[in-house]
């Protein structure tokens, strides 16, 4: 089992290049099969979730050609099978985007019902509500969602909760339904906008993405396109928080500063200097940081995917901070791990009360989920001594070259998979 071993104490200094957004790439790969022509995707992140989904579309018959590490060509004309294997949905929940894509193009889709995951139960009732509204017959049989539509027609869909997945899935299916669909209370995340821009580059007619009302006029066919995935705002935010936690100075490159506004605002509130450029942001933390309050909200609010990372920063700040997780019901599992490093955090319901401490000490910890895992590595980088992080397979789902990018910023971190390698690292770093 691979682990990260970290020797903390070095301020992270330097530049880091941000890759394409995982949470845009996954629906865009799914939507790419909605045309019989060839789609070229650029700036794809080379992360496990993306590679598993490329495998999943290959398995149902799409042609997938890897041009280089970050570029792939997809042609969906050879798809024979409209049902996705259970082991793919088990590996990545976002395989459920194939429901919207297959329903839109073939009016026929079968995808196993995704289970919950480490951050909550994660129902998909709103996805199914949207599919039914545009005329699909949707039933759940033997653990799978079976969606069929004789003729899909546009409809008015009100999403009871702001949902990234439901907004994107319904938008995909509706882009090839007859007539007009309106999605009210839509999610406004940059990756929702990226999927709409991608579909429009294939000939779809989608307006309003990025606002709470998305208007879609269905089209008969979609055509080929070449599209570059939007930069990953969560990867960018993670490195920005790493600068804050280690009292470093990091230039995060290839980002869209506007997407980072909620994160930037919080970093400034706690005392970091943040400088914005056209496609880069510099974060400098020279002194001990101060407390603040955080409440995760749908975009443009503070992102839930950045909640564990700022909790690490606040656990080292002066004063008492409050972090409220308003999106998922179980996203504080990392707190027990942080406590083992000396953090002083009390979780009550969906709120964490964080009393900042002077510093962490390294410990053996495990990564409960993707974003918490990355946050715990950041905690190790700030800690005194050695930290070993288990279950890093979660982190590899969403962060490309995580240890290499951190090493380039001066971090003492290595991926290890044996006691011998751990000893070698300890000898080297002293
Ligand atoms: C996406 O998940 C992201 N995943 C998550 O990132 C992210 O945390 C989340 O959006 C919120 O931004 C991908 O894009 C692959 P939601 P998603 O539907 O679409 C409830 C990461 O680390 N809900 O916006 O599943 C749901 O339970 C991952 O990259 C329903 O009740 O999130 C939650 O409380 C973790 N019914 C809230 O809505 C539904 O049908 C928001 O969930 C759908 C959602």
GROMACS .gro file of C-alpha atoms and ligand atoms in nm:
model
  474
    1UNK     CA    1   0.000   0.000   0.000
    2UNK     CA    2   0.160   0.330  -0.104
    3UNK     CA    3   0.206   0.606   0.151
    4UNK     CA    4   0.343   0.959   0.159
    5UNK     CA    5   0.624   1.028   0.403
    6UNK     CA    6   0.680   1.393   0.487
    7UNK     CA    7   0.937   1.582   0.692
    8UNK     CA    8   0.773   1.910   0.787
    9UNK     CA    9   0.912   2.250   0.868
   10UNK     CA   10   1.016   2.387   0.527
   11UNK     CA   11   0.821   2.692   0.407
   12UNK     CA   12   0.696   2.610   0.055
   13UNK     CA   13   0.848   2.857  -0.191
   14UNK     CA   14   0.835   2.873  -0.569
   15UNK     CA   15   0.595   2.824  -0.861
   16UNK     CA   16   0.341   2.550  -0.934
   17UNK     CA   17   0.148   2.487  -1.259
   18UNK     CA   18  -0.222   2.399  -1.217
   19UNK     CA   19  -0.377   2.132  -1.441
   20UNK     CA   20  -0.724   2.089  -1.589
   21UNK     CA   21  -1.021   2.057  -1.352
   22UNK     CA   22  -1.112   1.697  -1.262
   23UNK     CA   23  -1.472   1.801  -1.194
   24UNK     CA   24  -1.504   1.948  -1.543
   25UNK     CA   25  -1.311   1.668  -1.717
   26UNK     CA   26  -1.539   1.391  -1.587
   27UNK     CA   27  -1.869   1.526  -1.730
   28UNK     CA   28  -1.694   1.649  -2.045
   29UNK     CA   29  -1.550   1.301  -2.115
   30UNK     CA   30  -1.904   1.165  -2.071
   31UNK     CA   31  -2.056   1.429  -2.300
   32UNK     CA   32  -1.790   1.362  -2.565
   33UNK     CA   33  -1.974   1.039  -2.662
   34UNK     CA   34  -2.287   1.239  -2.757
   35UNK     CA   35  -2.155   1.286  -3.113
   36UNK     CA   36  -2.051   1.027  -3.372
   37UNK     CA   37  -1.765   1.254  -3.474
   38UNK     CA   38  -1.424   1.278  -3.309
   39UNK     CA   39  -1.376   1.499  -3.004
   40UNK     CA   40  -1.028   1.611  -2.895
   41UNK     CA   41  -0.988   1.705  -2.528
   42UNK     CA   42  -0.682   1.902  -2.415
   43UNK     CA   43  -0.552   1.994  -2.068
   44UNK     CA   44  -0.702   1.677  -1.921
   45UNK     CA   45  -0.562   1.609  -1.572
   46UNK     CA   46  -0.374   1.277  -1.555
   47UNK     CA   47  -0.552   1.155  -1.240
   48UNK     CA   48  -0.710   0.819  -1.152
   49UNK     CA   49  -1.074   0.932  -1.178
   50UNK     CA   50  -1.023   1.063  -1.533
   51UNK     CA   51  -0.835   0.753  -1.645
   52UNK     CA   52  -1.101   0.520  -1.499
   53UNK     CA   53  -1.380   0.709  -1.679
   54UNK     CA   54  -1.188   0.690  -2.009
   55UNK     CA   55  -1.172   0.314  -1.951
   56UNK     CA   56  -1.547   0.303  -1.878
   57UNK     CA   57  -1.642   0.472  -2.209
   58UNK     CA   58  -1.400   0.240  -2.390
   59UNK     CA   59  -1.574  -0.056  -2.230
   60UNK     CA   60  -1.914   0.045  -2.376
   61UNK     CA   61  -1.755   0.073  -2.721
   62UNK     CA   62  -1.623   0.427  -2.764
   63UNK     CA   63  -1.282   0.467  -2.931
   64UNK     CA   64  -1.037   0.638  -2.696
   65UNK     CA   65  -0.696   0.741  -2.826
   66UNK     CA   66  -0.443   0.893  -2.588
   67UNK     CA   67  -0.254   1.156  -2.790
   68UNK     CA   68  -0.032   1.258  -2.498
   69UNK     CA   69  -0.052   1.268  -2.118
   70UNK     CA   70  -0.306   1.552  -2.122
   71UNK     CA   71  -0.474   1.508  -2.463
   72UNK     CA   72  -0.720   1.241  -2.572
   73UNK     CA   73  -0.932   1.176  -2.881
   74UNK     CA   74  -1.276   1.020  -2.829
   75UNK     CA   75  -1.517   0.885  -3.090
   76UNK     CA   76  -1.851   0.755  -2.966
   77UNK     CA   77  -1.984   0.628  -3.301
   78UNK     CA   78  -1.894   0.267  -3.218
   79UNK     CA   79  -2.083   0.252  -2.888
   80UNK     CA   80  -2.285  -0.069  -2.876
   81UNK     CA   81  -2.368  -0.099  -2.512
   82UNK     CA   82  -2.571   0.148  -2.304
   83UNK     CA   83  -2.507  -0.007  -1.968
   84UNK     CA   84  -2.206   0.081  -1.754
   85UNK     CA   85  -2.034  -0.185  -1.543
   86UNK     CA   86  -2.079  -0.173  -1.166
   87UNK     CA   87  -1.706  -0.177  -1.098
   88UNK     CA   88  -1.668   0.158  -1.276
   89UNK     CA   89  -1.939   0.331  -1.070
   90UNK     CA   90  -1.783   0.176  -0.759
   91UNK     CA   91  -1.448   0.328  -0.853
   92UNK     CA   92  -1.589   0.670  -0.942
   93UNK     CA   93  -1.935   0.802  -0.865
   94UNK     CA   94  -1.911   1.049  -1.150
   95UNK     CA   95  -1.970   0.762  -1.394
   96UNK     CA   96  -2.331   0.867  -1.339
   97UNK     CA   97  -2.267   1.145  -1.593
   98UNK     CA   98  -2.293   0.868  -1.854
   99UNK     CA   99  -2.665   0.856  -1.769
  100UNK     CA  100  -2.722   1.209  -1.902
  101UNK     CA  101  -2.495   1.155  -2.202
  102UNK     CA  102  -2.640   0.817  -2.311
  103UNK     CA  103  -2.997   0.933  -2.244
  104UNK     CA  104  -2.941   1.250  -2.446
  105UNK     CA  105  -2.795   1.073  -2.747
  106UNK     CA  106  -2.946   0.721  -2.743
  107UNK     CA  107  -3.256   0.783  -2.526
  108UNK     CA  108  -3.142   0.473  -2.340
  109UNK     CA  109  -2.906   0.431  -2.043
  110UNK     CA  110  -2.835   0.191  -1.761
  111UNK     CA  111  -2.590   0.288  -1.487
  112UNK     CA  112  -2.552   0.124  -1.144
  113UNK     CA  113  -2.679   0.342  -0.860
  114UNK     CA  114  -2.371   0.505  -0.699
  115UNK     CA  115  -2.326   0.430  -0.332
  116UNK     CA  116  -2.253   0.691  -0.068
  117UNK     CA  117  -1.893   0.785  -0.012
  118UNK     CA  118  -1.675   0.907   0.270
  119UNK     CA  119  -1.827   1.254   0.287
  120UNK     CA  120  -2.196   1.173   0.294
  121UNK     CA  121  -2.488   0.972   0.154
  122UNK     CA  122  -2.490   1.167  -0.176
  123UNK     CA  123  -2.833   1.091  -0.320
  124UNK     CA  124  -2.905   1.147  -0.690
  125UNK     CA  125  -3.281   1.204  -0.663
  126UNK     CA  126  -3.252   1.545  -0.833
  127UNK     CA  127  -3.076   1.392  -1.134
  128UNK     CA  128  -3.364   1.146  -1.174
  129UNK     CA  129  -3.625   1.418  -1.118
  130UNK     CA  130  -3.471   1.613  -1.408
  131UNK     CA  131  -3.459   1.313  -1.640
  132UNK     CA  132  -3.825   1.233  -1.569
  133UNK     CA  133  -3.923   1.596  -1.627
  134UNK     CA  134  -3.785   1.580  -1.982
  135UNK     CA  135  -3.980   1.265  -2.059
  136UNK     CA  136  -3.753   0.975  -1.957
  137UNK     CA  137  -3.896   0.669  -1.785
  138UNK     CA  138  -3.654   0.610  -1.497
  139UNK     CA  139  -3.662   0.310  -1.267
  140UNK     CA  140  -3.421   0.152  -1.023
  141UNK     CA  141  -3.391  -0.225  -1.066
  142UNK     CA  142  -3.133  -0.462  -0.920
  143UNK     CA  143  -2.917  -0.172  -0.804
  144UNK     CA  144  -2.913   0.002  -1.141
  145UNK     CA  145  -3.080   0.311  -1.279
  146UNK     CA  146  -3.254   0.231  -1.606
  147UNK     CA  147  -3.356   0.537  -1.807
  148UNK     CA  148  -3.539   0.517  -2.140
  149UNK     CA  149  -3.723   0.781  -2.342
  150UNK     CA  150  -3.940   0.741  -2.651
  151UNK     CA  151  -3.918   1.108  -2.723
  152UNK     CA  152  -3.762   1.355  -2.484
  153UNK     CA  153  -3.917   1.696  -2.477
  154UNK     CA  154  -3.800   2.014  -2.309
  155UNK     CA  155  -3.938   2.093  -1.965
  156UNK     CA  156  -3.908   2.328  -1.668
  157UNK     CA  157  -3.686   2.170  -1.401
  158UNK     CA  158  -3.656   2.322  -1.053
  159UNK     CA  159  -3.369   2.172  -0.854
  160UNK     CA  160  -3.474   2.161  -0.487
  161UNK     CA  161  -3.108   2.188  -0.383
  162UNK     CA  162  -2.820   2.349  -0.569
  163UNK     CA  163  -2.650   2.042  -0.716
  164UNK     CA  164  -2.346   2.044  -0.947
  165UNK     CA  165  -2.410   1.686  -1.062
  166UNK     CA  166  -2.782   1.724  -1.121
  167UNK     CA  167  -2.734   2.054  -1.306
  168UNK     CA  168  -2.474   1.902  -1.539
  169UNK     CA  169  -2.651   1.567  -1.591
  170UNK     CA  170  -2.986   1.726  -1.678
  171UNK     CA  171  -2.814   1.987  -1.899
  172UNK     CA  172  -2.646   1.707  -2.097
  173UNK     CA  173  -2.966   1.506  -2.148
  174UNK     CA  174  -3.174   1.816  -2.230
  175UNK     CA  175  -2.920   1.938  -2.489
  176UNK     CA  176  -3.058   1.673  -2.730
  177UNK     CA  177  -3.425   1.671  -2.619
  178UNK     CA  178  -3.694   1.827  -2.842
  179UNK     CA  179  -3.776   2.182  -2.741
  180UNK     CA  180  -3.671   2.409  -2.461
  181UNK     CA  181  -3.561   2.314  -2.110
  182UNK     CA  182  -3.511   2.557  -1.822
  183UNK     CA  183  -3.311   2.452  -1.519
  184UNK     CA  184  -3.391   2.672  -1.217
  185UNK     CA  185  -3.175   2.693  -0.903
  186UNK     CA  186  -2.886   2.562  -1.114
  187UNK     CA  187  -2.532   2.526  -0.977
  188UNK     CA  188  -2.297   2.803  -1.095
  189UNK     CA  189  -1.954   2.640  -1.046
  190UNK     CA  190  -1.686   2.708  -1.312
  191UNK     CA  191  -1.698   2.340  -1.408
  192UNK     CA  192  -2.072   2.369  -1.480
  193UNK     CA  193  -1.991   2.660  -1.714
  194UNK     CA  194  -1.709   2.457  -1.872
  195UNK     CA  195  -1.945   2.169  -1.955
  196UNK     CA  196  -2.195   2.413  -2.110
  197UNK     CA  197  -1.918   2.576  -2.315
  198UNK     CA  198  -1.801   2.231  -2.427
  199UNK     CA  199  -2.152   2.124  -2.533
  200UNK     CA  200  -2.201   2.455  -2.716
  201UNK     CA  201  -1.870   2.397  -2.898
  202UNK     CA  202  -2.031   2.072  -3.023
  203UNK     CA  203  -2.336   2.262  -3.152
  204UNK     CA  204  -2.562   2.261  -2.847
  205UNK     CA  205  -2.768   2.569  -2.761
  206UNK     CA  206  -2.721   2.641  -2.389
  207UNK     CA  207  -2.751   2.987  -2.236
  208UNK     CA  208  -2.715   3.112  -1.881
  209UNK     CA  209  -2.462   2.862  -1.744
  210UNK     CA  210  -2.299   3.027  -1.444
  211UNK     CA  211  -2.630   3.183  -1.336
  212UNK     CA  212  -2.911   3.013  -1.145
  213UNK     CA  213  -3.123   2.977  -1.461
  214UNK     CA  214  -2.992   2.773  -1.753
  215UNK     CA  215  -3.192   2.775  -2.079
  216UNK     CA  216  -3.139   2.490  -2.324
  217UNK     CA  217  -3.284   2.452  -2.672
  218UNK     CA  218  -3.246   2.087  -2.775
  219UNK     CA  219  -3.068   2.003  -3.102
  220UNK     CA  220  -3.082   1.693  -3.327
  221UNK     CA  221  -2.710   1.627  -3.352
  222UNK     CA  222  -2.382   1.733  -3.196
  223UNK     CA  223  -2.056   1.754  -3.393
  224UNK     CA  224  -1.683   1.727  -3.347
  225UNK     CA  225  -1.483   1.976  -3.144
  226UNK     CA  226  -1.145   2.037  -2.986
  227UNK     CA  227  -1.174   2.165  -2.630
  228UNK     CA  228  -0.935   2.256  -2.349
  229UNK     CA  229  -1.048   2.187  -1.991
  230UNK     CA  230  -1.075   2.482  -1.749
  231UNK     CA  231  -0.799   2.510  -1.480
  232UNK     CA  232  -0.873   2.324  -1.155
  233UNK     CA  233  -0.977   2.581  -0.891
  234UNK     CA  234  -0.957   2.321  -0.612
  235UNK     CA  235  -0.604   2.209  -0.702
  236UNK     CA  236  -0.509   2.577  -0.714
  237UNK     CA  237  -0.674   2.648  -0.379
  238UNK     CA  238  -0.496   2.353  -0.220
  239UNK     CA  239  -0.152   2.494  -0.307
  240UNK     CA  240  -0.261   2.843  -0.195
  241UNK     CA  241  -0.351   2.696   0.146
  242UNK     CA  242  -0.020   2.507   0.154
  243UNK     CA  243   0.160   2.844   0.126
  244UNK     CA  244  -0.047   2.974   0.419
  245UNK     CA  245   0.007   2.667   0.639
  246UNK     CA  246   0.387   2.655   0.586
  247UNK     CA  247   0.448   3.034   0.600
  248UNK     CA  248   0.562   3.009   0.240
  249UNK     CA  249   0.552   3.211  -0.080
  250UNK     CA  250   0.392   3.032  -0.376
  251UNK     CA  251   0.304   3.157  -0.725
  252UNK     CA  252   0.015   2.939  -0.846
  253UNK     CA  253   0.018   2.951  -1.228
  254UNK     CA  254  -0.245   2.876  -1.492
  255UNK     CA  255  -0.546   2.970  -1.279
  256UNK     CA  256  -0.842   3.204  -1.330
  257UNK     CA  257  -0.825   3.443  -1.030
  258UNK     CA  258  -1.198   3.513  -1.049
  259UNK     CA  259  -1.268   3.146  -0.968
  260UNK     CA  260  -1.056   3.177  -0.654
  261UNK     CA  261  -1.233   3.485  -0.505
  262UNK     CA  262  -1.385   3.312  -0.200
  263UNK     CA  263  -1.055   3.136  -0.121
  264UNK     CA  264  -0.851   3.454  -0.176
  265UNK     CA  265  -1.084   3.651   0.051
  266UNK     CA  266  -1.036   3.402   0.336
  267UNK     CA  267  -0.657   3.398   0.295
  268UNK     CA  268  -0.651   3.778   0.317
  269UNK     CA  269  -0.881   3.768   0.623
  270UNK     CA  270  -0.633   3.546   0.810
  271UNK     CA  271  -0.339   3.771   0.720
  272UNK     CA  272  -0.184   3.636   0.398
  273UNK     CA  273  -0.073   3.871   0.122
  274UNK     CA  274  -0.241   3.768  -0.203
  275UNK     CA  275  -0.144   3.917  -0.537
  276UNK     CA  276  -0.350   3.848  -0.853
  277UNK     CA  277  -0.213   3.838  -1.208
  278UNK     CA  278  -0.393   3.758  -1.537
  279UNK     CA  279  -0.353   3.381  -1.500
  280UNK     CA  280  -0.168   3.342  -1.170
  281UNK     CA  281  -0.204   3.415  -0.799
  282UNK     CA  282   0.079   3.467  -0.549
  283UNK     CA  283   0.023   3.383  -0.180
  284UNK     CA  284   0.273   3.497   0.086
  285UNK     CA  285   0.235   3.412   0.456
  286UNK     CA  286   0.514   3.574   0.653
  287UNK     CA  287   0.362   3.597   1.002
  288UNK     CA  288   0.141   3.385   1.230
  289UNK     CA  289  -0.209   3.386   1.084
  290UNK     CA  290  -0.529   3.496   1.255
  291UNK     CA  291  -0.862   3.320   1.314
  292UNK     CA  292  -1.171   3.361   1.096
  293UNK     CA  293  -1.507   3.193   1.027
  294UNK     CA  294  -1.586   2.981   0.719
  295UNK     CA  295  -1.922   2.855   0.594
  296UNK     CA  296  -1.913   2.633   0.284
  297UNK     CA  297  -2.167   2.729   0.018
  298UNK     CA  298  -2.237   2.661  -0.349
  299UNK     CA  299  -2.028   2.874  -0.588
  300UNK     CA  300  -1.947   3.162  -0.563
  301UNK     CA  301  -1.944   3.089  -0.189
  302UNK     CA  302  -1.653   2.920  -0.011
  303UNK     CA  303  -1.615   2.575  -0.173
  304UNK     CA  304  -1.683   2.261   0.032
  305UNK     CA  305  -1.390   2.097  -0.153
  306UNK     CA  306  -1.163   2.355   0.013
  307UNK     CA  307  -1.299   2.301   0.366
  308UNK     CA  308  -1.040   2.054   0.503
  309UNK     CA  309  -0.755   2.263   0.363
  310UNK     CA  310  -0.855   2.586   0.538
  311UNK     CA  311  -0.926   2.394   0.859
  312UNK     CA  312  -0.557   2.294   0.864
  313UNK     CA  313  -0.454   2.659   0.824
  314UNK     CA  314  -0.695   2.772   1.099
  315UNK     CA  315  -0.578   2.494   1.333
  316UNK     CA  316  -0.238   2.672   1.330
  317UNK     CA  317  -0.377   3.026   1.345
  318UNK     CA  318  -0.409   3.249   1.649
  319UNK     CA  319  -0.753   3.241   1.815
  320UNK     CA  320  -1.070   3.038   1.776
  321UNK     CA  321  -1.221   2.979   1.431
  322UNK     CA  322  -1.550   2.823   1.332
  323UNK     CA  323  -1.590   2.615   1.016
  324UNK     CA  324  -1.944   2.522   0.912
  325UNK     CA  325  -1.992   2.251   0.646
  326UNK     CA  326  -2.327   2.330   0.484
  327UNK     CA  327  -2.306   2.101   0.181
  328UNK     CA  328  -2.215   1.749   0.303
  329UNK     CA  329  -2.312   1.580   0.626
  330UNK     CA  330  -1.989   1.398   0.703
  331UNK     CA  331  -1.691   1.600   0.591
  332UNK     CA  332  -1.498   1.630   0.919
  333UNK     CA  333  -1.352   1.278   0.934
  334UNK     CA  334  -1.001   1.425   0.901
  335UNK     CA  335  -1.037   1.604   1.239
  336UNK     CA  336  -0.944   1.290   1.437
  337UNK     CA  337  -0.627   1.259   1.227
  338UNK     CA  338  -0.537   1.625   1.279
  339UNK     CA  339  -0.593   1.585   1.655
  340UNK     CA  340  -0.324   1.317   1.656
  341UNK     CA  341  -0.086   1.585   1.523
  342UNK     CA  342  -0.176   1.820   1.810
  343UNK     CA  343  -0.469   2.015   1.665
  344UNK     CA  344  -0.739   2.134   1.905
  345UNK     CA  345  -1.071   2.096   1.720
  346UNK     CA  346  -1.420   2.011   1.847
  347UNK     CA  347  -1.683   1.896   1.598
  348UNK     CA  348  -2.048   1.958   1.687
  349UNK     CA  349  -2.286   1.851   1.412
  350UNK     CA  350  -2.185   2.028   1.091
  351UNK     CA  351  -1.959   2.275   1.272
  352UNK     CA  352  -1.594   2.251   1.376
  353UNK     CA  353  -1.471   2.481   1.654
  354UNK     CA  354  -1.098   2.525   1.601
  355UNK     CA  355  -0.868   2.659   1.874
  356UNK     CA  356  -0.543   2.743   1.697
  357UNK     CA  357  -0.222   2.585   1.833
  358UNK     CA  358   0.141   2.695   1.794
  359UNK     CA  359   0.235   2.395   1.583
  360UNK     CA  360   0.173   2.032   1.488
  361UNK     CA  361   0.398   1.733   1.550
  362UNK     CA  362   0.434   1.466   1.283
  363UNK     CA  363   0.236   1.141   1.323
  364UNK     CA  364   0.113   0.833   1.135
  365UNK     CA  365  -0.227   0.933   0.986
  366UNK     CA  366  -0.463   0.811   0.716
  367UNK     CA  367  -0.645   0.989   0.437
  368UNK     CA  368  -1.026   0.960   0.478
  369UNK     CA  369  -1.110   1.107   0.134
  370UNK     CA  370  -0.963   1.301  -0.155
  371UNK     CA  371  -0.960   1.660  -0.028
  372UNK     CA  372  -0.903   1.569   0.339
  373UNK     CA  373  -0.606   1.358   0.228
  374UNK     CA  374  -0.447   1.653   0.051
  375UNK     CA  375  -0.515   1.871   0.356
  376UNK     CA  376  -0.346   1.618   0.587
  377UNK     CA  377  -0.035   1.620   0.368
  378UNK     CA  378  -0.032   1.999   0.403
  379UNK     CA  379  -0.058   1.951   0.781
  380UNK     CA  380   0.245   1.720   0.764
  381UNK     CA  381   0.439   1.982   0.566
  382UNK     CA  382   0.372   2.231   0.847
  383UNK     CA  383   0.443   1.985   1.131
  384UNK     CA  384   0.765   1.939   1.322
  385UNK     CA  385   0.911   1.595   1.244
  386UNK     CA  386   0.796   1.305   1.027
  387UNK     CA  387   0.439   1.235   0.913
  388UNK     CA  388   0.332   0.922   0.727
  389UNK     CA  389   0.001   0.941   0.539
  390UNK     CA  390  -0.175   0.614   0.454
  391UNK     CA  391  -0.445   0.551   0.190
  392UNK     CA  392  -0.301   0.803  -0.053
  393UNK     CA  393  -0.493   0.635  -0.336
  394UNK     CA  394  -0.770   0.883  -0.251
  395UNK     CA  395  -0.535   1.176  -0.315
  396UNK     CA  396  -0.418   1.030  -0.646
  397UNK     CA  397  -0.781   1.036  -0.767
  398UNK     CA  398  -0.771   1.415  -0.798
  399UNK     CA  399  -0.415   1.552  -0.776
  400UNK     CA  400  -0.170   1.500  -1.063
  401UNK     CA  401   0.198   1.466  -0.959
  402UNK     CA  402   0.111   1.577  -0.606
  403UNK     CA  403   0.443   1.488  -0.441
  404UNK     CA  404   0.647   1.608  -0.742
  405UNK     CA  405   0.478   1.950  -0.739
  406UNK     CA  406   0.532   1.979  -0.362
  407UNK     CA  407   0.899   1.871  -0.396
  408UNK     CA  408   0.949   2.148  -0.656
  409UNK     CA  409   0.828   2.392  -0.387
  410UNK     CA  410   1.089   2.266  -0.142
  411UNK     CA  411   0.885   2.005   0.042
  412UNK     CA  412   1.058   1.699   0.188
  413UNK     CA  413   0.800   1.442   0.069
  414UNK     CA  414   0.823   1.104  -0.100
  415UNK     CA  415   0.585   0.828  -0.205
  416UNK     CA  416   0.694   0.506  -0.033
  417UNK     CA  417   0.560   0.153  -0.020
  418UNK     CA  418   0.793  -0.029   0.219
  419UNK     CA  419   0.956   0.002   0.559
  420UNK     CA  420   1.293   0.004   0.382
  421UNK     CA  421   1.198   0.312   0.179
  422UNK     CA  422   1.074   0.482   0.498
  423UNK     CA  423   1.408   0.418   0.668
  424UNK     CA  424   1.595   0.544   0.362
  425UNK     CA  425   1.392   0.867   0.367
  426UNK     CA  426   1.454   0.916   0.740
  427UNK     CA  427   1.827   0.864   0.692
  428UNK     CA  428   1.835   1.112   0.402
  429UNK     CA  429   1.644   1.391   0.577
  430UNK     CA  430   1.813   1.332   0.912
  431LIG     C1  431  -1.962   1.763  -0.707
  431LIG     O1  432  -2.026   1.655  -0.641
  431LIG     C2  433  -1.814   1.739  -0.693
  431LIG     N1  434  -1.779   1.613  -0.758
  431LIG     C3  435  -1.773   1.735  -0.547
  431LIG     O2  436  -1.631   1.728  -0.543
  431LIG     C4  437  -1.814   1.866  -0.480
  431LIG     O3  438  -1.787   1.858  -0.342
  431LIG     C5  439  -1.964   1.890  -0.502
  431LIG     O4  440  -1.994   1.888  -0.643
  431LIG     C6  441  -2.008   2.026  -0.448
  431LIG     O5  442  -1.935   2.127  -0.512
  431LIG     C7  443  -1.766   1.612  -0.893
  431LIG     O6  444  -1.787   1.711  -0.960
  431LIG     C8  445  -1.723   1.482  -0.954
  431LIG     P1  446  -2.376   1.816  -0.548
  431LIG     P2  447  -2.186   1.637  -0.657
  431LIG     O7  448  -2.475   1.740  -0.628
  431LIG     O8  449  -2.228   1.683  -0.791
  431LIG     C9  450  -2.721   1.703  -0.241
  431LIG    C10  451  -1.422   1.637  -0.504
  431LIG     O9  452  -1.356   1.639  -0.399
  431LIG     N2  453  -2.783   1.633  -0.354
  431LIG    O10  454  -2.347   1.960  -0.582
  431LIG    O11  455  -2.220   1.499  -0.616
  431LIG    C11  456  -2.590   1.638  -0.197
  431LIG    O12  457  -2.616   1.533  -0.106
  431LIG    C12  458  -1.570   1.607  -0.496
  431LIG    O13  459  -1.377   1.662  -0.617
  431LIG    C13  460  -2.912   1.582  -0.337
  431LIG    O14  461  -2.971   1.592  -0.229
  431LIG    O15  462  -2.238   1.738  -0.545
  431LIG    C14  463  -2.517   1.753  -0.134
  431LIG    O16  464  -2.564   1.771   0.000
  431LIG    C15  465  -1.614   1.571  -0.355
  431LIG     N3  466  -2.973   1.519  -0.441
  431LIG    C16  467  -2.560   1.875  -0.216
  431LIG    O17  468  -2.678   1.834  -0.285
  431LIG    C17  469  -2.912   1.506  -0.563
  431LIG    O18  470  -2.972   1.449  -0.657
  431LIG    C18  471  -2.459   1.918  -0.320
  431LIG    O19  472  -2.419   1.805  -0.392
  431LIG    C19  473  -2.781   1.559  -0.580
  431LIG    C20  474  -2.719   1.623  -0.473
   0.00000   0.00000   0.00000
